[in-house]
XYZ file of C-alpha atoms in Angstrom:
505
model
C -87.757 9.344 67.769
C -88.942 9.502 64.188
C -87.390 11.687 61.537
C -88.855 13.021 58.328
C -89.326 10.242 55.814
C -87.598 10.395 52.461
C -90.635 9.541 50.303
C -91.860 13.121 50.062
C -94.641 14.414 47.907
C -93.169 16.075 44.797
C -94.207 19.496 46.014
C -92.128 18.952 49.139
C -88.864 18.051 47.434
C -86.444 20.741 48.537
C -82.865 21.324 49.482
C -81.742 18.239 51.433
C -81.771 18.591 55.191
C -78.071 18.689 55.909
C -75.444 20.919 57.407
C -75.261 24.471 56.027
C -73.583 24.943 52.673
C -70.026 26.337 52.646
C -70.096 30.081 53.246
C -73.346 29.855 55.182
C -72.883 29.975 59.005
C -74.914 27.706 61.233
C -77.787 29.331 63.105
C -77.071 28.730 66.793
C -79.741 27.836 69.334
C -78.910 31.028 71.244
C -80.093 32.988 68.191
C -83.602 31.609 68.646
C -83.999 33.178 72.084
C -82.368 36.443 71.013
C -84.518 36.734 67.891
C -87.614 35.819 69.889
C -86.896 38.697 72.274
C -86.344 41.127 69.389
C -89.558 40.057 67.689
C -91.429 40.098 70.989
C -90.271 43.649 71.706
C -91.172 44.686 68.177
C -94.665 43.281 68.575
C -95.101 44.979 71.952
C -94.387 48.316 70.259
C -96.361 47.798 67.072
C -99.322 46.038 68.667
C -99.518 48.750 71.304
C -99.731 51.274 68.479
C -102.288 49.093 66.692
C -104.295 48.746 69.902
C -104.438 52.500 70.478
C -105.152 53.025 66.775
C -108.134 50.738 66.672
C -109.549 52.233 69.887
C -109.259 55.706 68.354
C -110.759 54.552 65.059
C -113.623 52.729 66.801
C -114.557 55.906 68.664
C -113.995 58.169 65.644
C -115.861 56.058 63.074
C -118.711 54.651 65.197
C -120.018 51.086 65.049
C -121.394 51.192 61.487
C -118.418 52.827 59.754
C -116.006 50.858 61.936
C -117.784 47.730 60.725
C -117.304 48.832 57.096
C -113.615 49.542 57.780
C -113.128 46.052 59.226
C -115.224 44.492 56.475
C -112.888 45.992 53.870
C -109.754 44.584 55.471
C -111.381 41.230 56.281
C -112.538 40.831 52.678
C -109.138 41.706 51.208
C -107.378 39.491 53.756
C -109.029 36.506 52.069
C -106.777 37.218 49.059
C -103.485 37.468 51.004
C -102.365 33.837 50.452
C -102.642 34.360 46.685
C -99.994 37.099 46.834
C -97.037 34.775 47.349
C -98.500 31.248 47.232
C -96.400 30.170 50.211
C -93.113 31.237 48.642
C -92.199 33.585 51.510
C -92.319 30.689 53.974
C -90.479 28.487 51.490
C -87.804 31.199 51.179
C -87.338 31.301 54.956
C -86.952 27.528 55.070
C -84.590 27.148 52.129
C -82.203 30.110 52.548
C -80.597 28.700 55.749
C -79.677 25.601 53.715
C -78.117 27.545 50.802
C -74.701 29.052 50.192
C -74.407 32.849 50.045
C -73.904 32.636 46.271
C -77.280 30.926 45.782
C -79.321 33.350 47.907
C -79.671 36.237 45.344
C -81.247 33.893 42.811
C -83.674 32.474 45.373
C -84.735 35.901 46.669
C -85.049 37.306 43.149
C -87.339 34.478 42.068
C -89.655 35.057 45.022
C -89.798 38.825 44.381
C -90.550 38.197 40.697
C -93.485 35.999 41.622
C -94.631 38.549 44.221
C -94.780 41.361 41.658
C -96.853 39.306 39.221
C -99.208 37.880 41.828
C -99.946 41.132 43.665
C -100.894 42.811 40.372
C -103.340 40.026 39.499
C -104.753 39.925 43.035
C -105.324 43.699 43.084
C -107.446 43.370 39.958
C -109.371 40.509 41.585
C -109.990 42.535 44.771
C -111.241 45.503 42.739
C -113.590 43.273 40.750
C -114.883 41.547 43.887
C -115.440 44.876 45.624
C -117.348 46.163 42.627
C -119.595 43.105 42.496
C -120.360 43.057 46.226
C -120.597 46.794 46.873
C -121.270 48.492 43.480
C -118.474 50.178 41.511
C -117.798 53.814 42.350
C -119.438 53.921 45.790
C -117.585 54.969 48.937
C -117.748 51.396 50.250
C -116.144 50.167 47.012
C -113.224 52.602 47.294
C -112.705 51.613 50.938
C -112.350 47.983 49.829
C -109.951 48.925 47.000
C -107.711 51.024 49.261
C -107.773 48.347 51.960
C -106.722 45.880 49.279
C -103.841 48.065 48.093
C -102.547 48.510 51.654
C -102.897 44.795 52.348
C -100.987 43.859 49.181
C -98.166 46.295 49.935
C -97.834 44.790 53.399
C -97.303 41.345 51.878
C -93.926 42.572 50.612
C -92.939 42.963 54.266
C -93.404 39.218 54.728
C -90.917 38.538 51.929
C -88.260 40.782 53.429
C -89.049 39.538 56.948
C -88.568 35.943 55.764
C -85.225 36.897 54.234
C -83.978 38.690 57.366
C -84.976 35.774 59.604
C -83.403 33.246 57.262
C -80.022 35.028 57.396
C -80.367 35.536 61.167
C -80.639 39.336 60.975
C -83.976 39.940 62.642
C -82.945 43.394 63.886
C -83.327 44.840 60.384
C -86.846 43.440 60.099
C -87.939 44.849 63.442
C -86.291 48.226 62.791
C -87.846 48.941 59.398
C -91.268 47.598 60.302
C -91.334 49.615 63.530
C -90.667 52.824 61.607
C -93.466 51.994 59.162
C -95.975 51.303 61.924
C -95.055 54.537 63.721
C -95.644 56.438 60.467
C -99.064 54.782 60.072
C -99.968 55.728 63.644
C -99.049 59.365 62.980
C -101.339 59.300 59.936
C -104.230 58.102 62.123
C -103.678 60.867 64.671
C -103.480 63.500 61.935
C -106.571 62.199 60.135
C -108.669 62.191 63.302
C -107.390 65.617 64.323
C -108.213 67.067 60.900
C -111.428 65.028 60.563
C -110.119 63.928 57.160
C -112.391 60.911 56.852
C -111.735 57.225 56.248
C -110.934 57.457 52.526
C -108.241 60.104 53.059
C -106.710 58.112 55.905
C -106.487 54.950 53.799
C -105.006 56.877 50.856
C -102.146 58.238 52.962
C -101.605 54.803 54.513
C -101.067 53.422 51.020
C -98.415 56.072 50.285
C -96.629 55.327 53.581
C -96.417 51.626 52.724
C -95.099 52.331 49.221
C -92.299 54.474 50.677
C -91.222 51.957 53.312
C -91.426 48.890 51.072
C -89.215 50.671 48.530
C -86.785 51.698 51.267
C -86.488 48.142 52.573
C -85.791 46.840 49.071
C -82.968 49.370 48.718
C -81.587 48.326 52.129
C -81.483 44.665 51.113
C -79.734 45.450 47.818
C -77.096 47.740 49.345
C -76.449 46.000 52.666
C -76.934 42.275 52.033
C -77.479 40.930 48.526
C -78.685 41.982 45.085
C -81.704 39.844 44.149
C -81.356 38.289 40.707
C -84.663 38.420 38.840
C -84.191 35.067 37.154
C -85.584 34.115 33.788
C -85.029 30.399 34.374
C -88.504 28.926 33.939
C -87.590 25.626 35.598
C -86.279 27.430 38.687
C -89.379 29.614 38.895
C -91.602 26.542 38.735
C -89.564 24.795 41.445
C -90.075 27.830 43.708
C -93.797 27.721 42.964
C -94.047 24.004 43.744
C -92.037 24.399 46.928
C -94.309 27.123 48.249
C -97.621 25.582 47.202
C -98.260 23.425 50.319
C -97.592 26.454 52.533
C -99.882 28.553 50.320
C -102.781 26.143 50.542
C -102.435 25.997 54.329
C -102.428 29.802 54.503
C -105.449 30.054 52.192
C -107.548 27.795 54.377
C -106.294 29.598 57.503
C -107.343 32.925 55.998
C -110.814 31.507 55.435
C -111.466 30.699 59.064
C -109.761 33.854 60.354
C -111.900 36.180 58.205
C -114.962 34.281 57.005
C -116.835 34.864 60.259
C -116.648 38.666 59.979
C -117.915 38.636 56.394
C -120.747 36.263 57.365
C -121.793 38.408 60.349
C -121.710 41.568 58.233
C -123.867 40.076 55.491
C -126.378 38.027 57.535
C -126.561 39.883 60.876
C -125.406 43.428 60.078
C -122.484 45.848 60.079
C -123.190 46.811 63.698
C -122.829 43.201 64.859
C -119.632 42.909 62.809
C -118.270 46.020 64.524
C -119.113 44.612 67.970
C -117.434 41.299 67.113
C -114.332 42.907 65.644
C -113.937 45.141 68.686
C -113.289 42.017 70.782
C -111.494 40.276 67.908
C -109.054 43.161 67.498
C -108.230 43.094 71.197
C -107.268 39.426 71.102
C -105.772 38.707 67.699
C -102.904 41.220 67.754
C -101.613 39.228 70.736
C -101.133 36.176 68.512
C -98.112 37.984 67.095
C -96.277 37.352 70.369
C -96.593 33.629 69.740
C -95.530 34.072 66.136
C -92.444 35.945 67.356
C -91.190 32.776 69.020
C -92.345 30.296 66.367
C -90.933 32.542 63.630
C -87.529 32.541 65.320
C -87.620 28.745 65.667
C -88.487 28.117 61.996
C -85.126 28.785 60.242
C -83.184 27.163 63.105
C -85.240 23.966 62.873
C -84.979 23.954 59.074
C -81.194 24.091 59.136
C -80.442 21.858 62.136
C -83.171 19.205 62.374
C -81.115 16.412 60.791
C -77.682 17.308 62.151
C -78.661 18.533 65.651
C -82.051 16.906 66.453
C -81.515 16.974 70.212
C -80.744 20.687 70.153
C -83.839 21.365 68.032
C -86.012 19.391 70.458
C -84.672 21.371 73.411
C -85.274 24.720 71.687
C -88.862 23.774 70.849
C -89.463 22.457 74.381
C -88.293 25.759 75.873
C -90.408 27.677 73.372
C -93.532 25.715 74.329
C -92.946 26.524 77.993
C -92.411 30.222 77.247
C -95.587 30.440 75.167
C -97.680 28.686 77.798
C -96.316 30.923 80.564
C -97.220 34.040 78.564
C -100.667 33.068 77.279
C -102.302 31.331 80.241
C -102.444 34.301 82.667
C -103.613 36.564 79.831
C -106.528 34.220 79.134
C -107.515 33.864 82.800
C -107.320 37.583 83.605
C -109.082 38.714 80.418
C -111.986 36.334 81.000
C -112.438 37.643 84.541
C -112.202 41.307 83.514
C -113.801 41.253 80.052
C -116.671 43.513 81.091
C -114.407 46.064 82.733
C -112.007 46.055 79.767
C -114.754 46.754 77.232
C -116.321 49.394 79.473
C -112.966 51.144 79.854
C -111.966 51.085 76.192
C -115.192 51.457 74.242
C -118.396 53.432 74.088
C -121.538 51.873 75.672
C -122.721 50.667 72.250
C -119.896 48.072 72.295
C -121.034 46.478 75.599
C -121.881 43.154 73.925
C -118.208 42.788 72.963
C -117.469 41.662 76.537
C -119.001 38.226 75.965
C -117.028 37.782 72.739
C -113.815 38.866 74.463
C -114.252 36.407 77.347
C -114.573 33.573 74.821
C -112.086 34.652 72.144
C -109.176 35.109 74.554
C -108.956 31.321 75.061
C -107.937 31.133 71.439
C -104.528 32.497 72.517
C -103.015 29.628 74.559
C -104.288 27.124 72.006
C -103.064 28.910 68.891
C -99.702 29.854 70.439
C -98.789 26.179 70.729
C -100.555 25.153 67.515
C -98.611 27.745 65.499
C -95.313 26.645 67.025
C -95.945 22.981 66.248
C -97.322 23.740 62.786
C -94.392 25.990 61.856
C -91.875 23.473 63.168
C -93.437 20.631 61.196
C -93.344 22.822 58.095
C -89.681 23.614 58.716
C -88.782 19.903 58.751
C -90.648 19.107 55.512
C -93.892 17.890 57.096
C -95.995 20.649 55.545
C -98.339 18.180 53.829
C -99.605 17.048 57.233
C -100.055 20.655 58.366
C -102.021 21.328 55.172
C -104.403 18.429 55.852
C -105.034 19.671 59.396
C -105.648 23.208 58.131
C -108.138 22.041 55.491
C -110.022 20.007 58.081
C -110.098 23.010 60.430
C -111.357 25.345 57.693
C -114.160 22.964 56.687
C -115.222 22.653 60.320
C -115.070 26.428 60.802
C -117.198 27.282 57.768
C -119.809 24.647 58.583
C -120.013 25.599 62.252
C -120.276 29.314 61.419
C -123.185 28.687 59.052
C -124.954 26.895 61.898
C -124.122 29.151 64.869
C -123.838 32.677 63.414
C -127.510 32.916 62.299
C -128.599 31.752 65.781
C -126.059 33.394 68.080
C -124.467 36.096 65.872
C -121.051 37.280 67.132
C -121.131 35.020 70.217
C -121.510 31.965 67.998
C -118.585 33.088 65.833
C -116.435 33.484 68.953
C -117.185 29.935 70.073
C -116.487 28.526 66.618
C -113.048 30.096 66.282
C -111.900 28.691 69.650
C -113.202 25.215 68.781
C -111.488 25.417 65.382
C -108.131 26.196 66.994
C -108.588 23.361 69.492
C -109.370 20.862 66.733
C -106.201 21.735 64.819
C -104.063 21.729 67.951
C -105.071 18.174 68.890
C -103.829 16.779 65.563
C -100.595 18.820 65.617
C -99.934 17.840 69.235
C -99.989 14.105 68.543
C -97.992 14.498 65.322
C -95.299 16.399 67.193
C -95.171 13.724 69.903
C -94.464 11.161 67.208
C -91.801 13.288 65.483
C -89.964 15.197 68.224
C -91.221 13.614 71.430
C -89.118 15.719 73.808
C -90.597 18.868 72.245
C -93.912 18.182 74.038
C -93.211 18.944 77.747
C -96.436 17.666 79.310
C -95.212 17.889 82.910
C -94.045 21.473 82.442
C -97.417 22.421 80.946
C -99.175 20.923 83.965
C -96.950 22.961 86.313
C -97.722 26.153 84.394
C -101.457 25.413 84.568
C -101.185 24.930 88.336
C -99.315 28.241 88.630
C -102.198 29.902 86.816
C -104.577 28.652 89.494
C -102.626 30.611 92.118
C -103.973 33.915 90.803
C -107.643 32.903 90.770
C -108.332 33.830 94.436
C -107.064 37.367 93.800
C -109.153 37.728 90.668
C -112.257 36.586 92.523
C -111.632 39.404 95.029
C -111.218 42.012 92.296
C -114.052 44.221 93.557
C -112.275 44.712 96.896
C -108.761 45.477 95.589
C -107.573 48.421 93.481
C -107.000 47.274 89.906
C -103.338 48.420 89.794
C -102.514 46.655 93.064
C -104.417 43.605 91.858
C -102.413 43.480 88.631
C -99.033 43.847 90.353
C -99.904 41.266 93.007
C -101.239 38.791 90.448
C -98.098 39.010 88.290
C -95.819 38.613 91.330
C -97.834 35.678 92.646
C -97.877 33.981 89.251
C -94.117 34.203 88.726
C -93.540 33.152 92.319
C -95.668 30.081 91.664
C -93.705 29.350 88.472
C -90.449 29.391 90.454
C -91.944 27.359 93.299
C -93.282 24.694 90.944
C -90.000 24.724 88.962
C -91.695 25.705 85.718
C -89.237 28.635 85.596
C -85.710 28.932 86.993
C -83.254 31.744 87.636
C -81.028 30.091 85.029
C -83.741 30.697 82.425
C -83.711 34.412 83.245
C -79.905 34.451 82.998
C -80.042 32.838 79.547
C -82.391 35.584 78.363
C -79.869 38.260 79.367
C -76.949 36.373 77.791
C -78.847 36.032 74.510
C -78.730 39.803 74.021
C -74.970 39.991 73.465
C -73.761 41.829 70.305
C -73.882 40.108 66.920
C -71.226 39.562 64.255
C -71.690 40.886 60.712
C -73.482 39.028 57.900
């Protein structure tokens, strides 16, 4: 088994991978499962709210205005990586290796950078919106408000990184859940009052200001007081440490949002709305995979050198969990894509069914790719992840320019799945060479076979009530997992044991 080599690129030189500093407790492997469950539950709640919200907005706004709404957020999302330049991820990796006395300085430096960068980025978004959509128009103000909301939400990533790094994920999930509930209430009120899109976005911005401020106060009073450092050398070291993560995120943002902008400009807002209807059904589910990979990240960062076997086992279990979750979702959604779109959307969105049947296969691929990419970043292999991300982005942009003009939203759907598959192949083989036991090929084969057990039921879907079909399919799938030994009763017991009460920070 290979370990991270010592001849790192200068931008990757960080706190040595060693045991935790005095005063900093070790993150136990049991914390990974517990935090994964907390984050998973949080995403079930918030993504359910987001799902209902986007269905309501799609019906309320109509295809054209819904396309403009999504265009605004897709355009501003291209600027997200510039808001922290990878320093949030760097913070989550470094804090588990620091003593409690060093944490305020590290957090303060990241928040200082965040304040400066978000101000500059907001000006850039406003200028871009004015150039593309004419200053002062309704479309321009939609872009500006979408940008403000997006930038405020980037502060959540800083606090989320801090909470995960100190193994206190419950605070992250609690505050973010309250914020998302407040946003959902705003949507209901705006639709009920027919307030319009601009009013809705304005109130959303206020909600995010309130909750970001409240979370900052919570961190200062409950955990640590960030020190806004004036040490130029330290600020530059934070910048250099986060840069590889930033570049990877920038290129990821390109291929997650470029397609929507291209469709909107070269095909039309209606086509963009149809594409995003399917897109917004699938992509919120990626957060379930990020729940597990996000819980693994600080554990791997702290323990890779001192407990490599334990890290390998945690990643192996995480891979199995992600595959078990994503595979049946992909199979069932492909089979029922037409019925799902017909149930959730107006007839004008019928073409979204084809996009949905294709896009859903992005899930099992990206679940594992994100886990492997995040783990490699946690053990100081972020330069490799960056190279893979750049290659994927170049492929995505080129393929979209070829396929979108010919096949519109269907072509974009194909491209994004192929892009994820390309990146996964490189990360898969890199992980096999770094943490070989973390790639459980036999277990993945068993899970794939278990997925085949539900195909006969899905093929008979027209003859069975949908509720009975769903219950039977889930029972048959988990029965097959137990039969093929991809899942054991001991695994279920470990999940329950992971929920025991925590000690104080």
